[in-house]
mmCIF file of C-alpha atoms in Angstrom:
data_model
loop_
_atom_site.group_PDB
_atom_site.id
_atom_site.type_symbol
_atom_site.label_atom_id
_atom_site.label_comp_id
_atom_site.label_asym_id
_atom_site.label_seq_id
_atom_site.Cartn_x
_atom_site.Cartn_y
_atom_site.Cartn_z
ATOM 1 C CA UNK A 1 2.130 19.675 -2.529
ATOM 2 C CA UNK A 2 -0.869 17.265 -3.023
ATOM 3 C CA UNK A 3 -0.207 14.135 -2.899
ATOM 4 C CA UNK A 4 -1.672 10.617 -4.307
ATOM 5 C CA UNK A 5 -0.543 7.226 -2.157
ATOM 6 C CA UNK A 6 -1.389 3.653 -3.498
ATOM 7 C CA UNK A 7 0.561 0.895 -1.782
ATOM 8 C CA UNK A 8 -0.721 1.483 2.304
ATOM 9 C CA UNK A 9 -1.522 -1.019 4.102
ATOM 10 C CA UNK A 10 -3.960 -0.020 6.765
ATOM 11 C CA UNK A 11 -2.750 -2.036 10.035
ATOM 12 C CA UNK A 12 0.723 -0.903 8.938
ATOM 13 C CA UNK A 13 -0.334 2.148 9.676
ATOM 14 C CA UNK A 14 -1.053 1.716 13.209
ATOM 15 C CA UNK A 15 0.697 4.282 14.937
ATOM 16 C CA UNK A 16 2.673 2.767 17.948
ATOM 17 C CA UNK A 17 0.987 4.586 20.378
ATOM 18 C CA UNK A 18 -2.887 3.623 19.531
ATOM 19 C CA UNK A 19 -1.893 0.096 19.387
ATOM 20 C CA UNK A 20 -0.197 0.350 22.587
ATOM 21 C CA UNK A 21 -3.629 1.591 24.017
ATOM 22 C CA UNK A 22 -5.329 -0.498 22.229
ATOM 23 C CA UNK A 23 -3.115 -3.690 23.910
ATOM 24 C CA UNK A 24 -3.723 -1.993 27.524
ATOM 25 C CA UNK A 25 -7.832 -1.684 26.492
ATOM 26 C CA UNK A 26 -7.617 -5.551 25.839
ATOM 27 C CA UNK A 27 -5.135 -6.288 28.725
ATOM 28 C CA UNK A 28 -2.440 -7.809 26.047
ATOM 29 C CA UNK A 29 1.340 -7.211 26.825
ATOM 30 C CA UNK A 30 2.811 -6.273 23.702
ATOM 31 C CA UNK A 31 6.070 -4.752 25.224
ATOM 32 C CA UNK A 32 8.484 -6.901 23.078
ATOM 33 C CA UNK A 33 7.672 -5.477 19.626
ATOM 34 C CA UNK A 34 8.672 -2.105 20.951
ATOM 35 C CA UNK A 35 11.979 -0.472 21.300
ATOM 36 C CA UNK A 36 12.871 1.622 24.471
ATOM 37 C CA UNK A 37 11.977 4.515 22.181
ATOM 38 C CA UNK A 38 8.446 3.836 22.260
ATOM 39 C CA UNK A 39 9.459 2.830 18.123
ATOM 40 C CA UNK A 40 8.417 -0.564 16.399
ATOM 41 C CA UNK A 41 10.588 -3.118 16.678
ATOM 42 C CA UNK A 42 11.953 -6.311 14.796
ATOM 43 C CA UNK A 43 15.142 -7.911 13.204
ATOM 44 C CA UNK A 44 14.309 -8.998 9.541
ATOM 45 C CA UNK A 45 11.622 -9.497 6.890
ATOM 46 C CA UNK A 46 10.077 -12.259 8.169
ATOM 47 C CA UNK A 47 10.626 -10.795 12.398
ATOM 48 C CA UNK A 48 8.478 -7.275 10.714
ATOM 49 C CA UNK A 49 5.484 -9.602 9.781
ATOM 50 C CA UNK A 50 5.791 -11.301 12.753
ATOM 51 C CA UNK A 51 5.716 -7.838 14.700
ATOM 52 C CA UNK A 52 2.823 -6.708 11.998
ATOM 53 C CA UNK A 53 0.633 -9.057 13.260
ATOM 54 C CA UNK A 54 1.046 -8.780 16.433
ATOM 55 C CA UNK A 55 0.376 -5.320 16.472
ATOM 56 C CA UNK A 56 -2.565 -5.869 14.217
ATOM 57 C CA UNK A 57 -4.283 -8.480 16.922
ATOM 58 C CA UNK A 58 -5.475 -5.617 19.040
ATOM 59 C CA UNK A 59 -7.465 -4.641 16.759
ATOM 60 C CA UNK A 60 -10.522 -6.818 17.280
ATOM 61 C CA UNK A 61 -13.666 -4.979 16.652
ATOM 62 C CA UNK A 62 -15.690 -2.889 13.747
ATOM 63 C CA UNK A 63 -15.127 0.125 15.861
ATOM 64 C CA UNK A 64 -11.355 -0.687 16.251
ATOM 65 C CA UNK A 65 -10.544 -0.809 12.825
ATOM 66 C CA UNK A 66 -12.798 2.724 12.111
ATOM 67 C CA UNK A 67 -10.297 4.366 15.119
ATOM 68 C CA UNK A 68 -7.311 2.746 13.139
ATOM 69 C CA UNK A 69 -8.479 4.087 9.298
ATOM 70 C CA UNK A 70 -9.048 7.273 10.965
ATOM 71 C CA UNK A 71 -5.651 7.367 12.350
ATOM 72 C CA UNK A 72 -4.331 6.212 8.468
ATOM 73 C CA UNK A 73 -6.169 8.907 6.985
ATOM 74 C CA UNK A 74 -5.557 11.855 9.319
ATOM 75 C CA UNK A 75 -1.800 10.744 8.663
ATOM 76 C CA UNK A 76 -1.822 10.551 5.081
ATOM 77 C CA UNK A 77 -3.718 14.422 5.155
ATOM 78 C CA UNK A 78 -1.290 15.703 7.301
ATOM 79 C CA UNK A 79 1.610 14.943 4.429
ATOM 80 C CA UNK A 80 -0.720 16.373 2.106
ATOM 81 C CA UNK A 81 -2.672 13.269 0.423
ATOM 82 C CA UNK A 82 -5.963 14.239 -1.284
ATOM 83 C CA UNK A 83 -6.590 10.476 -2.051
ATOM 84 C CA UNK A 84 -5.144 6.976 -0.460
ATOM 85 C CA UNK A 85 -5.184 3.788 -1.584
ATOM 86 C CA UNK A 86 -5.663 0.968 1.655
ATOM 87 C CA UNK A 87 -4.840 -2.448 1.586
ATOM 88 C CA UNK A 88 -6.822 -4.245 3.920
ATOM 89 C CA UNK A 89 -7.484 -7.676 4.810
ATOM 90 C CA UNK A 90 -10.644 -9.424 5.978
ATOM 91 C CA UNK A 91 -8.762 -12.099 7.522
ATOM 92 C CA UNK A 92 -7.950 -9.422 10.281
ATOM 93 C CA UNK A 93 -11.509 -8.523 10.332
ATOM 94 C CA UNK A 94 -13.635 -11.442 11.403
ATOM 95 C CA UNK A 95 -11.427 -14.164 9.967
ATOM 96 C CA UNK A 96 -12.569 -13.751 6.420
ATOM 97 C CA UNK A 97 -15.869 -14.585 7.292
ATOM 98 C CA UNK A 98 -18.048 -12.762 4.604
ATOM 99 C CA UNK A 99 -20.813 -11.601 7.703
ATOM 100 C CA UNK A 100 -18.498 -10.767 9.773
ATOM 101 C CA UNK A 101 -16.430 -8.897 7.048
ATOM 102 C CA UNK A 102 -19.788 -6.883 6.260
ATOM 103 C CA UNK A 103 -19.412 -5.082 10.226
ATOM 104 C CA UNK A 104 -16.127 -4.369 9.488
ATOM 105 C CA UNK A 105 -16.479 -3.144 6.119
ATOM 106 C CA UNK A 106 -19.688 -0.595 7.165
ATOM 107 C CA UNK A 107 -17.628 0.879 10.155
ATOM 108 C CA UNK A 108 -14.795 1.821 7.959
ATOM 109 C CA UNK A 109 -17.399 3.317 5.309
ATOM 110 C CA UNK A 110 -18.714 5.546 7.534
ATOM 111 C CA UNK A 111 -15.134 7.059 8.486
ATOM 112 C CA UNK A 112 -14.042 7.174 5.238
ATOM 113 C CA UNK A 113 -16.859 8.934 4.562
ATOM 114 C CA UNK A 114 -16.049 11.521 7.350
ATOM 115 C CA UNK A 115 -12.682 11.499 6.371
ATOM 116 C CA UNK A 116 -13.786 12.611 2.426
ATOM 117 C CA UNK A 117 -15.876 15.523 3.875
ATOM 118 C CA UNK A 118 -12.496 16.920 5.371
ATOM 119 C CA UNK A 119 -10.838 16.262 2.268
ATOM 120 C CA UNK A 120 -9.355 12.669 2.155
ATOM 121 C CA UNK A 121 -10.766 10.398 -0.086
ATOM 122 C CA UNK A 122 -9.932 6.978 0.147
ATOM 123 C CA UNK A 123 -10.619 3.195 -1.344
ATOM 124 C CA UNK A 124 -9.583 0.056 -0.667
ATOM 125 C CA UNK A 125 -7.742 -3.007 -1.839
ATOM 126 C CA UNK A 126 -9.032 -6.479 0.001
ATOM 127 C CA UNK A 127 -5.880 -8.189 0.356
ATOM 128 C CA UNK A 128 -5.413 -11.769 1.064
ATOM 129 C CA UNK A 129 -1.881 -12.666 3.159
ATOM 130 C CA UNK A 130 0.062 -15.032 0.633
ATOM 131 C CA UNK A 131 1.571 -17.246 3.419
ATOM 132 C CA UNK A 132 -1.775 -18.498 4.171
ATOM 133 C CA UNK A 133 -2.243 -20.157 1.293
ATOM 134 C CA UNK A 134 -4.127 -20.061 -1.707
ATOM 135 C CA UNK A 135 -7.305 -21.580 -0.027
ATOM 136 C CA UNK A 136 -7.597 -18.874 2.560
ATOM 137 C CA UNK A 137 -7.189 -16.234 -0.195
ATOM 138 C CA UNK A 138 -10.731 -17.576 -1.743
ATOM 139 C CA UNK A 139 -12.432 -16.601 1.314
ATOM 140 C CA UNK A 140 -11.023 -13.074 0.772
ATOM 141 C CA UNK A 141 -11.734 -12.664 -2.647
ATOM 142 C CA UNK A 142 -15.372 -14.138 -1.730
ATOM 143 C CA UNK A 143 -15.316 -11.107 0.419
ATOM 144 C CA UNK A 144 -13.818 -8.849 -2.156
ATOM 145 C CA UNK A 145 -16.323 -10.063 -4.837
ATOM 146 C CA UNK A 146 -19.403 -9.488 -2.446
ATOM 147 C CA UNK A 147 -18.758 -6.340 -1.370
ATOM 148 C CA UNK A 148 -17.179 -4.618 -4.522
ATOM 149 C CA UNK A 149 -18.318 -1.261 -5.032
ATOM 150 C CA UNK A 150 -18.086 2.203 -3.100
ATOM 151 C CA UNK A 151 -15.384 2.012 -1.032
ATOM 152 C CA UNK A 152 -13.934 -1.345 -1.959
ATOM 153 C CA UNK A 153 -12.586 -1.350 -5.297
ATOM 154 C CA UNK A 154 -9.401 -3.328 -5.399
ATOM 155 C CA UNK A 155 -7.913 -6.774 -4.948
ATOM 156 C CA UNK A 156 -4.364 -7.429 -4.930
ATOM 157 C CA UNK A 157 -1.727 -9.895 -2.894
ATOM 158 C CA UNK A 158 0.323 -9.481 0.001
ATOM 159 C CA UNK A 159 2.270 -11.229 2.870
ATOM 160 C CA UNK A 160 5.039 -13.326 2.327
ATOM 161 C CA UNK A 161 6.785 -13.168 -0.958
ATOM 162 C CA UNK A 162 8.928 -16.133 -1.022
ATOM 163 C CA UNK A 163 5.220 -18.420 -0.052
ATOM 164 C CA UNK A 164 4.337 -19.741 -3.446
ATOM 165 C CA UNK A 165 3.785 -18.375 -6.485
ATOM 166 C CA UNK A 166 1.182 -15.573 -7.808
ATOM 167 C CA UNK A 167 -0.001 -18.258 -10.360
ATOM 168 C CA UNK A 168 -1.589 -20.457 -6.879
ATOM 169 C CA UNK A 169 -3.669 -17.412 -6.146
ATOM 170 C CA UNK A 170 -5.578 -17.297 -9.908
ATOM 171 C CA UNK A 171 -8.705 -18.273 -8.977
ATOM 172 C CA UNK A 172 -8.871 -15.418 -6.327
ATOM 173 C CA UNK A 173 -7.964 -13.085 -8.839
ATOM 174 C CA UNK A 174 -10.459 -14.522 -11.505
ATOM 175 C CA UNK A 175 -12.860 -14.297 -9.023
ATOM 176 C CA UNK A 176 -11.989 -10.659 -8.355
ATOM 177 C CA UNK A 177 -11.621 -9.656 -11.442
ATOM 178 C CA UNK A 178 -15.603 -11.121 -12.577
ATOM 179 C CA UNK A 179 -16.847 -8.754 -9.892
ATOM 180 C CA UNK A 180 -14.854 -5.480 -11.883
ATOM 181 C CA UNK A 181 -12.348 -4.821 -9.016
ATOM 182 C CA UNK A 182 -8.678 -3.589 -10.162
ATOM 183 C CA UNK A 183 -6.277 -5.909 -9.610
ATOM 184 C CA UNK A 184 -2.639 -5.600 -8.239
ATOM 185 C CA UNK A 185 -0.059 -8.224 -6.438
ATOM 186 C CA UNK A 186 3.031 -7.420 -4.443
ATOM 187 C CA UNK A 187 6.115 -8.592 -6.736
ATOM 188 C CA UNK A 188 9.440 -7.998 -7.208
ATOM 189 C CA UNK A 189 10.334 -7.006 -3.913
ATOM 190 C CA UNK A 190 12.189 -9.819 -2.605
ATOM 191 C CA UNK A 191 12.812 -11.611 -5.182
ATOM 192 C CA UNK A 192 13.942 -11.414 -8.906
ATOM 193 C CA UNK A 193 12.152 -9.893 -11.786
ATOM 194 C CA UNK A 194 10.408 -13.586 -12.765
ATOM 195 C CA UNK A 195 8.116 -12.741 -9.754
ATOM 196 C CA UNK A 196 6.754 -9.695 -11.566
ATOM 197 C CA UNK A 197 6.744 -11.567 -14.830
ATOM 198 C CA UNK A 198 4.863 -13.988 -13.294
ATOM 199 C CA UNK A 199 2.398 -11.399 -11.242
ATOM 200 C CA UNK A 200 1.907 -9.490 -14.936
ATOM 201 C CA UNK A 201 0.110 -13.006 -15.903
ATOM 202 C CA UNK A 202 -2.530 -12.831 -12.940
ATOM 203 C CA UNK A 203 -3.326 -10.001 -15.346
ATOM 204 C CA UNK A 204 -2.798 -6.413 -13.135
ATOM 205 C CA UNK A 205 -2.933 -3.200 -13.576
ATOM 206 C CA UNK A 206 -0.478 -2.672 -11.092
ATOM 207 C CA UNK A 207 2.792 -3.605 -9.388
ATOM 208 C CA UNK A 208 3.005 -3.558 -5.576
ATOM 209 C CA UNK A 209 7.033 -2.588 -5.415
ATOM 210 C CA UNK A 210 8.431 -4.113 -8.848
ATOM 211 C CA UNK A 211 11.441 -2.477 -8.205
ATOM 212 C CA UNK A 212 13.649 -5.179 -8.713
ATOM 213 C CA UNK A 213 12.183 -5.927 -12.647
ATOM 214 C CA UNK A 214 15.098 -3.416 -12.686
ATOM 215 C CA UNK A 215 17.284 -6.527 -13.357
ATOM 216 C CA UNK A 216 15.618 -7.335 -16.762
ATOM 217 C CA UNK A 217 15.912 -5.016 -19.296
ATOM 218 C CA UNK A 218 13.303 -6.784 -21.230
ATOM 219 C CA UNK A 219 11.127 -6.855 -18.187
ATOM 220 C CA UNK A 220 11.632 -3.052 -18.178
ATOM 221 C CA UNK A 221 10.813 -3.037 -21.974
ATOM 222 C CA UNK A 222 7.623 -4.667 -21.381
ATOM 223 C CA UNK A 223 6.660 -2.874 -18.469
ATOM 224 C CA UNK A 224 6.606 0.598 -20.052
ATOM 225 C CA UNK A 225 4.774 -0.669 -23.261
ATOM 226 C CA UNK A 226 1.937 -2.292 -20.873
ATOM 227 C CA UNK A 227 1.686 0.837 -18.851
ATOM 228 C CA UNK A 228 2.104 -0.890 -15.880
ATOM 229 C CA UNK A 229 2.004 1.439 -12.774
ATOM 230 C CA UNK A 230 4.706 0.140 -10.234
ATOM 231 C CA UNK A 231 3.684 1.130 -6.476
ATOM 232 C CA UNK A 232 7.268 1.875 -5.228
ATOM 233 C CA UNK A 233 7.886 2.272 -1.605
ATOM 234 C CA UNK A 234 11.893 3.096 -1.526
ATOM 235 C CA UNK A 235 11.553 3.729 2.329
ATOM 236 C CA UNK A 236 10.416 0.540 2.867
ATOM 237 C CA UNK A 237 12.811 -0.990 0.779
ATOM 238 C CA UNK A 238 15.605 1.015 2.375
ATOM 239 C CA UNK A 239 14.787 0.376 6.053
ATOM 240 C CA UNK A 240 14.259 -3.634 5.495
ATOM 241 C CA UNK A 241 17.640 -3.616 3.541
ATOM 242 C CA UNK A 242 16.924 -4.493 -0.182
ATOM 243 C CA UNK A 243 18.860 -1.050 -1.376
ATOM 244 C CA UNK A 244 21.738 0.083 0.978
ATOM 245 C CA UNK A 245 20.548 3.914 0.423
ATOM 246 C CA UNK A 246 18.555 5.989 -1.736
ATOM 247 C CA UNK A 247 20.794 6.798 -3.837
ATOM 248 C CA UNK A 248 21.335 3.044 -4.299
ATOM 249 C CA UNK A 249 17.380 2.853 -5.186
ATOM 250 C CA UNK A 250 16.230 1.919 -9.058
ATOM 251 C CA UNK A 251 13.222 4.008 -8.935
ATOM 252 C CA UNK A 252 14.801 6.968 -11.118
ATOM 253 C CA UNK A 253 15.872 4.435 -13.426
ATOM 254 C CA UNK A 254 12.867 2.979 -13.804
ATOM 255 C CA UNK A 255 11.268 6.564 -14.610
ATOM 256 C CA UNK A 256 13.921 7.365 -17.241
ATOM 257 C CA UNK A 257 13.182 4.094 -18.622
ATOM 258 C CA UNK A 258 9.815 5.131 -19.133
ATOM 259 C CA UNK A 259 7.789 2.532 -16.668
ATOM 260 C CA UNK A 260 4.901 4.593 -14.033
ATOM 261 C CA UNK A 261 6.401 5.073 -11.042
ATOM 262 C CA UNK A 262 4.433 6.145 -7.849
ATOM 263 C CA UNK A 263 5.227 6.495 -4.556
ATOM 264 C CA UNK A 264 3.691 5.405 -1.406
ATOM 265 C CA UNK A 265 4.798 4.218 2.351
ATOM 266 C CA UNK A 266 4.045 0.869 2.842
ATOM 267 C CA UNK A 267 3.908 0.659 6.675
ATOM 268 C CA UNK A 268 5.218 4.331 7.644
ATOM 269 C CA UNK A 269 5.243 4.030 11.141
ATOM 270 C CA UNK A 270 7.313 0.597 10.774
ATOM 271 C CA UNK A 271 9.660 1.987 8.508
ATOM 272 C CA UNK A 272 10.319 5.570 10.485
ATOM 273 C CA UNK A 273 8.532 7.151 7.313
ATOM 274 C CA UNK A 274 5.801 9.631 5.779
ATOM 275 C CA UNK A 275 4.814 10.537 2.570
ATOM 276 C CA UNK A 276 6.558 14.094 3.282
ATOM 277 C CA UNK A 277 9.776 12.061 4.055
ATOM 278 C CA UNK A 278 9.816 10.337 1.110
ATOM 279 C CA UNK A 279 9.160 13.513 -0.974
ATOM 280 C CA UNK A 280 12.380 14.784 0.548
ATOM 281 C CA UNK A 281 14.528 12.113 0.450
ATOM 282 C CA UNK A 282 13.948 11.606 -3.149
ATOM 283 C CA UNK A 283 14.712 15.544 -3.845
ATOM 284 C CA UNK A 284 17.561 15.012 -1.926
ATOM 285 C CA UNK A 285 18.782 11.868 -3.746
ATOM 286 C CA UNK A 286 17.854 12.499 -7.053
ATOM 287 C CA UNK A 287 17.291 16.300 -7.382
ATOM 288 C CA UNK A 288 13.830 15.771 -7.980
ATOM 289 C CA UNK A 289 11.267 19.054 -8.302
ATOM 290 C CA UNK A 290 8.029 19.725 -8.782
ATOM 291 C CA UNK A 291 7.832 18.513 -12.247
ATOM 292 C CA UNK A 292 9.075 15.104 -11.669
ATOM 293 C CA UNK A 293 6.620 15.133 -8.454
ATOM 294 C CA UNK A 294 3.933 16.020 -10.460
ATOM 295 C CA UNK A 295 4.408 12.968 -12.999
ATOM 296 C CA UNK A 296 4.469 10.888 -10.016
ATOM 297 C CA UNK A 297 0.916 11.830 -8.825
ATOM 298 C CA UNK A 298 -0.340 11.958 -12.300
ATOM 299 C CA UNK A 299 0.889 8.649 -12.541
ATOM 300 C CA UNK A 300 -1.267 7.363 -9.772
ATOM 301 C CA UNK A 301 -4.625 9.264 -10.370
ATOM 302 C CA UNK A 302 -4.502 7.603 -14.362
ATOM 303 C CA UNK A 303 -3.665 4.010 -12.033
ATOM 304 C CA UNK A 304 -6.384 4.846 -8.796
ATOM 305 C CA UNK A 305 -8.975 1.585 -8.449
ATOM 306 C CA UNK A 306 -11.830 5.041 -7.748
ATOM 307 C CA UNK A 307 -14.616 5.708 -10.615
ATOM 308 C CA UNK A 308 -13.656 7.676 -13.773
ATOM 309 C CA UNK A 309 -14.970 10.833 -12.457
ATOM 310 C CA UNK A 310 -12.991 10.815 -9.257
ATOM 311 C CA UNK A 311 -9.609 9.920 -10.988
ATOM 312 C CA UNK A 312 -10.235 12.828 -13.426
ATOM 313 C CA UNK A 313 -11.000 14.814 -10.426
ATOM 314 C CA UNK A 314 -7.362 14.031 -8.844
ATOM 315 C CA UNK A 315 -5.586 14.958 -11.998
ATOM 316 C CA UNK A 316 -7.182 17.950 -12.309
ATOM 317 C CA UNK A 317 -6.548 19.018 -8.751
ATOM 318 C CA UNK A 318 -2.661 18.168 -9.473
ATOM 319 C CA UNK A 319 -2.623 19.970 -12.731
ATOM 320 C CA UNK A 320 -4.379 23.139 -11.332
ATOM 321 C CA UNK A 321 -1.640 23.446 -8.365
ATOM 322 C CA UNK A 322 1.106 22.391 -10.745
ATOM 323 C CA UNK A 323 -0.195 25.450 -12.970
ATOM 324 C CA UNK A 324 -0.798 27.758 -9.668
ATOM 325 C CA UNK A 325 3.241 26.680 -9.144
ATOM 326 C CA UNK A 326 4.172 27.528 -12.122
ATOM 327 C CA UNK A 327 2.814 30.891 -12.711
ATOM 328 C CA UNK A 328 3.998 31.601 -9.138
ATOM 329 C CA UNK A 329 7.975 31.106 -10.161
ATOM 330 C CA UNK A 330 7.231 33.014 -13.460
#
């Protein structure tokens, strides 16, 4: 079925094998973040971002990150995703620097242009890493601010969640917020529900995880009455150990509770994942159908960072092949 992702971060995406080439282009031996499978590989939370940015050093040019977004996107259209949502961060494109940034930003365009005319659309979120540090995130929401518009049409948080607080990060978010960008931060992932309370005041749309606001009931309250759109990855969360098992995973709860759940993968190669997977596992765990599918998606195209036009675009394409579906099993 079509499909609508949100919470992707592009050098997460890297498949193992094109940053492998890319380490032998640039003569780098990158041997110990792989397993003898060929697979990603790292111990804990804080040994995967360790093994994340590794991976993501070989890519050093404009042209290398337009061979990885390809890569992303072909992936994501291969599970069936008519639009994807990219996190990506300037700091791993020219250090930030809002020149440099601009090269970056115009070879990705053009892909994701490409990749629209075979039927992908995509957008992205400029992302600054939160264990950097509030003053590095300026630089990125200088970046996000200068070059919102077209392709770039979100700003949200990621990195570290234990580094800080969302509140330390305000005047990047003021500053992307001015220049009309939607606005979403990684919370409630790693820790409690106060981190999504506290996200909620950077004032977003959006929830990158939120999972565990789970805890709060009052959270959970609030959270439906907002219309707060929760980016859940349970794959992710699975394979770095917050849930033992998707059965073990809130996200149905948080449906029946009446918060907007999506789904997305995260880092899918890092997490032995796909947007197909995901579809399954949740069927499998839940006994989840088309129907509850369908919510899902329509959940993200109302929540997509894109123009009016192309969000009511999306939900129409998921409402015509929801109707197609149904007339098919009458």
């Amino acid at each position: 079925m079509k499909k609508i992702e949100l919470h992707l971060h592009l050098e997460g995406a890297a498949p193992p094998a094109l940053v492998r080439d890319q380490a032998r282009r640039y003569a780098e031996d990158l041997s110990g973040i792989f397993d003898l499978s060929g697979a990603y590989r790292y111990d804990d939370f804080r040994d995967f971002l360790r093994v994340y940015e590794q991976a993501s050093s070989v890519f050093r040019s404009p042209e290398d990150y337009a061979l990885l977004l390809r890569a992303a996107l072909e992936n994501c259209a291969e599970n069936g995703a008519i639009y994807a949502e990219l996190f990506v961060s300037p700091e791993f494109c020219g250090g930030a620097d809002l020149s440099a940034w601009r090269d970056y930003l115009a070879a990705m365009t053009e892909t994701a242009a490409a990749m629209t005319a075979s039927g992908i659309e995509s957008r992205a979120i400029l992302t600054p890493i939160r264990h950097f540090g509030p003053e590095r995130a300026r630089k990125t929401a200088i970046c996000a601010a200068e070059t919102a518009g077209d392709w770039v049409a979100g700003f949200g948080l990621a990195g570290d969640e234990n580094a800080g607080e969302p509140g330390d990060f305000a005047w990047s978010f003021d500053c992307a917020r001015e220049a009309g960008l939607g606005l979403t931060c990684h919370a409630g992932e790693w820790r409690g529900p106060e981190s999504v309370a506290a996200a909620l005041r950077l004032g977003v749309s959006r929830i990158g995880h939120g999972v565990r606001a789970v805890e709060d009931e009052a959270l959970v309250r609030n959270l439906a009455e907002r219309g707060t759109t929760l980016e859940v990855c349970p794959g992710s969360n699975i394979a770095l150990g917050i849930y033992p098992n998707w059965r073990a995973h809130p996200i149905a709860r948080l449906a029946d509770a009446g918060v907007r759940v999506t789904v997305s993968t995260d880092d899918p190669p890092f997490f032995h994942t796909s947007l197909t997977r995901e579809y399954d596992m949740l069927a499998e765990a839940f006994g989840w159908a088309e129907p509850e599918f369908t919510e899902l998606n329509l959940n993200a195209a109302r929540a997509a960072f894109c123009g009016p036009e192309t969000r009511a675009e999306l939900a129409q394409k998921l409402e015509q092949e929801s109707a197609h579906a149904a007339s098919d099993h009458r």
